[in-house]
CSV table of C-alpha atoms in Angstrom, one decimal:
chain,number,residue,atom,x,y,z
A,144,MET,CA,86.7,149.3,254.5
A,145,PHE,CA,88.7,151.6,252.3
A,146,THR,CA,85.8,152.2,249.2
A,147,ARG,CA,83.7,153.6,252.5
A,148,LEU,CA,86.6,155.8,253.9
A,149,ALA,CA,87.1,157.1,250.1
A,150,GLN,CA,82.9,158.2,250.3
A,151,GLN,CA,83.0,160.0,253.8
A,152,HIS,CA,86.8,161.8,252.6
A,153,ARG,CA,84.4,163.3,249.0
A,154,ARG,CA,81.8,164.3,251.0
A,155,PHE,CA,84.3,166.0,253.7
A,156,VAL,CA,85.7,167.4,251.0
A,157,GLN,CA,82.6,168.6,249.4
A,158,ASP,CA,81.8,169.6,253.0
A,159,LEU,CA,85.1,171.8,253.9
A,160,VAL,CA,84.0,173.2,250.2
A,161,MET,CA,80.5,174.9,250.9
A,162,THR,CA,81.7,176.5,253.7
A,163,LEU,CA,84.3,177.8,252.2
A,164,GLN,CA,82.0,179.4,250.4
A,165,ALA,CA,80.4,181.0,252.9
A,166,LEU,CA,83.5,182.3,254.2
A,167,ALA,CA,83.8,184.4,251.4
A,168,ILE,CA,80.1,186.0,251.3
A,169,ALA,CA,81.3,187.0,255.1
A,170,PHE,CA,84.7,188.2,254.1
A,171,GLU,CA,83.0,190.5,251.6
A,172,ASN,CA,79.9,191.7,253.2
A,173,GLN,CA,82.2,193.0,255.7
A,174,GLY,CA,83.7,194.5,253.2
A,175,TYR,CA,87.1,192.8,253.0
A,176,LEU,CA,88.3,191.6,249.1
A,177,ALA,CA,88.4,187.5,249.0
A,178,SER,CA,87.1,184.9,246.7
A,179,CYS,CA,86.0,181.3,246.3
A,180,TYR,CA,86.4,179.2,242.9
A,181,THR,CA,85.7,175.8,242.5
A,182,CYS,CA,86.5,173.6,239.6
A,183,GLY,CA,84.0,171.4,237.6
A,184,GLY,CA,80.6,170.7,239.1
A,185,GLU,CA,81.5,167.5,241.3
A,186,MET,CA,82.7,170.8,244.4
A,187,ASN,CA,85.6,168.9,244.0
A,188,SER,CA,88.5,171.4,245.2
A,189,ALA,CA,88.5,175.2,246.0
A,190,SER,CA,91.3,178.1,246.3
A,191,PHE,CA,89.4,180.1,248.2
A,192,MET,CA,91.7,183.4,249.4
A,193,VAL,CA,91.2,186.4,251.6
A,194,SER,CA,93.1,190.2,251.9
A,195,LEU,CA,92.9,191.0,255.2
A,196,LYS,CA,95.0,194.5,255.1
A,197,ASP,CA,96.9,195.9,253.0
A,198,GLU,CA,99.6,193.3,251.5
A,199,HIS,CA,98.5,190.4,254.2
A,200,LEU,CA,96.9,187.6,252.0
A,201,ILE,CA,95.7,183.6,252.7
A,202,ARG,CA,94.9,181.3,251.1
A,203,PHE,CA,93.0,178.2,251.4
A,204,LEU,CA,93.2,175.4,249.1
A,205,VAL,CA,91.5,172.0,249.0
A,206,SER,CA,90.9,169.1,246.4
A,207,ASP,CA,90.9,165.1,246.9
A,208,TYR,CA,94.7,165.9,246.9
A,209,GLY,CA,95.2,167.7,250.0
A,210,ILE,CA,94.5,170.6,252.3
A,211,THR,CA,96.5,173.7,252.3
A,212,TRP,CA,97.1,176.9,253.9
A,213,THR,CA,99.2,179.7,252.6
A,214,GLU,CA,100.2,183.0,254.6
A,215,MET,CA,101.7,185.5,253.0
A,216,ARG,CA,102.5,189.0,253.4
A,217,ASP,CA,105.1,191.6,251.2
A,218,ASP,CA,104.6,188.2,248.5
A,219,ARG,CA,106.8,186.3,251.3
A,220,GLU,CA,105.4,183.6,252.4
A,221,LEU,CA,104.7,183.2,256.2
A,222,MET,CA,103.3,180.9,257.3
A,223,LYS,CA,102.4,177.0,255.4
A,224,LEU,CA,100.1,173.6,257.3
A,225,GLU,CA,98.4,172.0,255.9
A,226,GLY,CA,96.1,168.8,256.8
A,227,ALA,CA,94.1,169.3,260.5
A,228,GLU,CA,97.0,172.2,261.0
A,229,ALA,CA,95.1,174.0,258.2
A,230,ILE,CA,91.4,173.6,259.1
A,231,ASN,CA,92.2,174.3,262.6
A,232,GLN,CA,94.1,178.0,261.2
A,233,LEU,CA,90.8,178.3,258.9
A,234,GLN,CA,88.6,178.2,262.3
A,235,ASP,CA,90.8,180.9,263.9
A,236,LEU,CA,89.9,182.7,259.8
A,237,ALA,CA,85.6,181.4,260.7
A,238,ASP,CA,86.3,183.1,264.4
A,239,LEU,CA,87.5,186.7,263.2
A,240,ILE,CA,84.6,187.3,260.8
A,241,LYS,CA,82.3,186.1,263.9
A,242,TYR,CA,83.4,187.9,266.0
A,243,GLN,CA,83.9,191.5,263.8
A,244,THR,CA,81.7,193.8,264.8
A,245,GLN,CA,83.0,196.7,262.1
A,246,PRO,CA,84.1,196.9,258.4
A,247,PRO,CA,88.2,197.4,257.4
A,248,LYS,CA,90.1,200.4,257.5
A,249,SER,CA,91.6,200.1,255.0
A,250,LYS,CA,90.0,201.1,251.6
A,251,GLU,CA,90.2,198.1,249.4
A,252,VAL,CA,86.8,197.3,246.3
A,253,LYS,CA,84.6,194.6,247.3
A,254,SER,CA,84.6,191.2,244.6
A,255,GLU,CA,81.9,189.8,242.6
A,256,LYS,CA,80.2,186.9,244.4
A,257,PRO,CA,82.6,183.7,244.2
A,258,GLN,CA,82.5,182.1,240.4
A,259,THR,CA,82.4,178.7,239.9
A,260,LEU,CA,85.2,177.5,236.9
A,261,GLN,CA,84.0,174.8,234.4
A,262,SER,CA,86.4,172.0,233.1
A,263,VAL,CA,87.5,172.6,230.3
Protein backbone atom coordinates (compact mmCIF):
# COMPACT_ATOMS: atom_id res chain seq x y z
CA MET A 1 0.00 0.00 0.00
CA PHE A 2 2.75 2.49 0.91
CA THR A 3 4.64 1.83 -2.31
CA ARG A 4 1.50 2.60 -4.30
CA LEU A 5 0.96 5.83 -2.32
CA ALA A 6 4.56 6.88 -2.91
CA GLN A 7 4.16 6.32 -6.67
CA GLN A 8 0.92 8.31 -6.70
CA HIS A 9 2.62 11.15 -4.85
CA ARG A 10 5.50 11.20 -7.37
CA ARG A 11 3.01 11.38 -10.25
CA PHE A 12 1.13 14.17 -8.48
CA VAL A 13 4.35 16.18 -8.05
CA GLN A 14 5.26 15.62 -11.72
CA ASP A 15 1.81 16.83 -12.82
CA LEU A 16 2.13 19.86 -10.59
CA VAL A 17 5.57 20.68 -12.01
CA MET A 18 4.25 20.52 -15.58
CA THR A 19 1.32 22.75 -14.61
CA LEU A 20 3.68 25.28 -13.04
CA GLN A 21 5.72 25.39 -16.24
CA ALA A 22 2.58 26.08 -18.26
CA LEU A 23 1.46 28.73 -15.77
CA ALA A 24 4.81 30.53 -16.06
CA ILE A 25 4.42 30.63 -19.84
CA ALA A 26 0.85 31.95 -19.52
CA PHE A 27 2.00 34.74 -17.21
CA GLU A 28 4.90 35.62 -19.53
CA ASN A 29 2.51 35.79 -22.47
CA GLN A 30 0.47 38.34 -20.53
CA GLY A 31 3.55 40.51 -19.89
CA TYR A 32 4.44 39.44 -16.35
CA LEU A 33 7.92 38.51 -15.20
CA ALA A 34 7.64 34.78 -14.42
CA SER A 35 9.84 31.69 -14.28
CA CYS A 36 9.67 28.02 -13.45
CA TYR A 37 12.86 26.10 -12.77
CA THR A 38 13.21 22.37 -12.32
CA CYS A 39 16.16 20.28 -11.21
CA GLY A 40 17.11 17.30 -13.33
CA GLY A 41 14.96 15.54 -15.86
CA GLU A 42 12.70 13.62 -13.50
CA MET A 43 10.35 16.57 -12.82
CA ASN A 44 10.31 15.84 -9.09
CA SER A 45 10.73 19.45 -7.94
CA ALA A 46 10.19 23.00 -9.18
CA SER A 47 10.48 26.62 -8.16
CA PHE A 48 7.83 28.89 -9.70
CA MET A 49 8.02 32.66 -9.30
CA VAL A 50 5.93 35.53 -10.66
CA SER A 51 6.10 39.26 -10.08
CA LEU A 52 2.54 40.59 -10.08
CA LYS A 53 3.32 44.30 -9.65
CA ASP A 54 6.17 46.40 -8.40
CA GLU A 55 7.71 44.62 -5.41
CA HIS A 56 4.90 41.98 -5.20
CA LEU A 57 6.35 38.49 -5.65
CA ILE A 58 4.79 35.05 -5.45
CA ARG A 59 7.00 31.99 -4.99
CA PHE A 60 5.66 28.43 -5.14
CA LEU A 61 7.97 25.50 -4.37
CA VAL A 62 7.09 21.87 -4.91
CA SER A 63 9.12 18.71 -4.29
CA ASP A 64 8.80 15.23 -2.88
CA TYR A 65 9.26 16.84 0.52
CA GLY A 66 6.45 19.37 0.40
CA ILE A 67 4.63 22.26 -1.21
CA THR A 68 5.05 25.89 -0.16
CA TRP A 69 3.43 29.16 -1.24
CA THR A 70 5.16 32.38 -0.21
CA GLU A 71 3.87 35.85 -0.98
CA MET A 72 6.17 38.85 -0.51
CA ARG A 73 5.86 42.59 -0.93
CA ASP A 74 8.74 45.05 -0.57
CA ASP A 75 11.01 42.14 0.41
CA ARG A 76 8.75 41.26 3.36
CA GLU A 77 7.00 37.95 3.69
CA LEU A 78 3.25 38.51 3.82
CA MET A 79 2.00 34.96 3.79
CA LYS A 80 3.40 31.45 3.78
CA LEU A 81 1.18 28.43 3.20
CA GLU A 82 1.89 24.73 2.81
CA GLY A 83 0.17 21.70 1.36
CA ALA A 84 -3.46 21.94 0.26
CA GLU A 85 -3.75 25.60 1.27
CA ALA A 86 -0.79 26.44 -0.95
CA ILE A 87 -2.42 24.64 -3.87
CA ASN A 88 -5.71 26.50 -3.28
CA GLN A 89 -3.81 29.79 -3.43
CA LEU A 90 -2.14 28.63 -6.65
CA GLN A 91 -5.60 28.04 -8.14
CA ASP A 92 -6.54 31.63 -7.30
CA LEU A 93 -3.37 32.78 -9.06
CA ALA A 94 -4.17 30.65 -12.12
CA ASP A 95 -7.69 32.12 -12.19
CA LEU A 96 -6.17 35.61 -12.18
CA ILE A 97 -4.36 34.95 -15.45
CA LYS A 98 -7.19 32.88 -16.90
CA TYR A 99 -9.75 35.67 -16.60
CA GLN A 100 -7.45 38.64 -17.27
CA THR A 101 -7.95 40.32 -20.62
CA GLN A 102 -5.30 43.08 -20.56
CA PRO A 103 -1.59 42.96 -19.74
CA PRO A 104 -0.33 44.57 -16.52
CA LYS A 105 0.31 48.33 -16.58
CA SER A 106 3.74 48.15 -14.93
CA LYS A 107 6.75 48.17 -17.22
CA GLU A 108 8.23 44.78 -16.38
CA VAL A 109 10.50 42.97 -18.78
CA LYS A 110 9.53 39.55 -20.08
CA SER A 111 11.81 36.73 -19.03
CA GLU A 112 12.92 33.81 -21.14
CA LYS A 113 10.97 30.57 -21.34
CA PRO A 114 11.12 28.34 -18.23
CA GLN A 115 14.46 26.65 -17.89
CA THR A 116 15.59 23.34 -16.53
CA LEU A 117 18.60 23.25 -14.27
CA GLN A 118 20.53 20.03 -14.59
CA SER A 119 21.77 18.43 -11.41
CA VAL A 120 25.51 18.34 -10.92
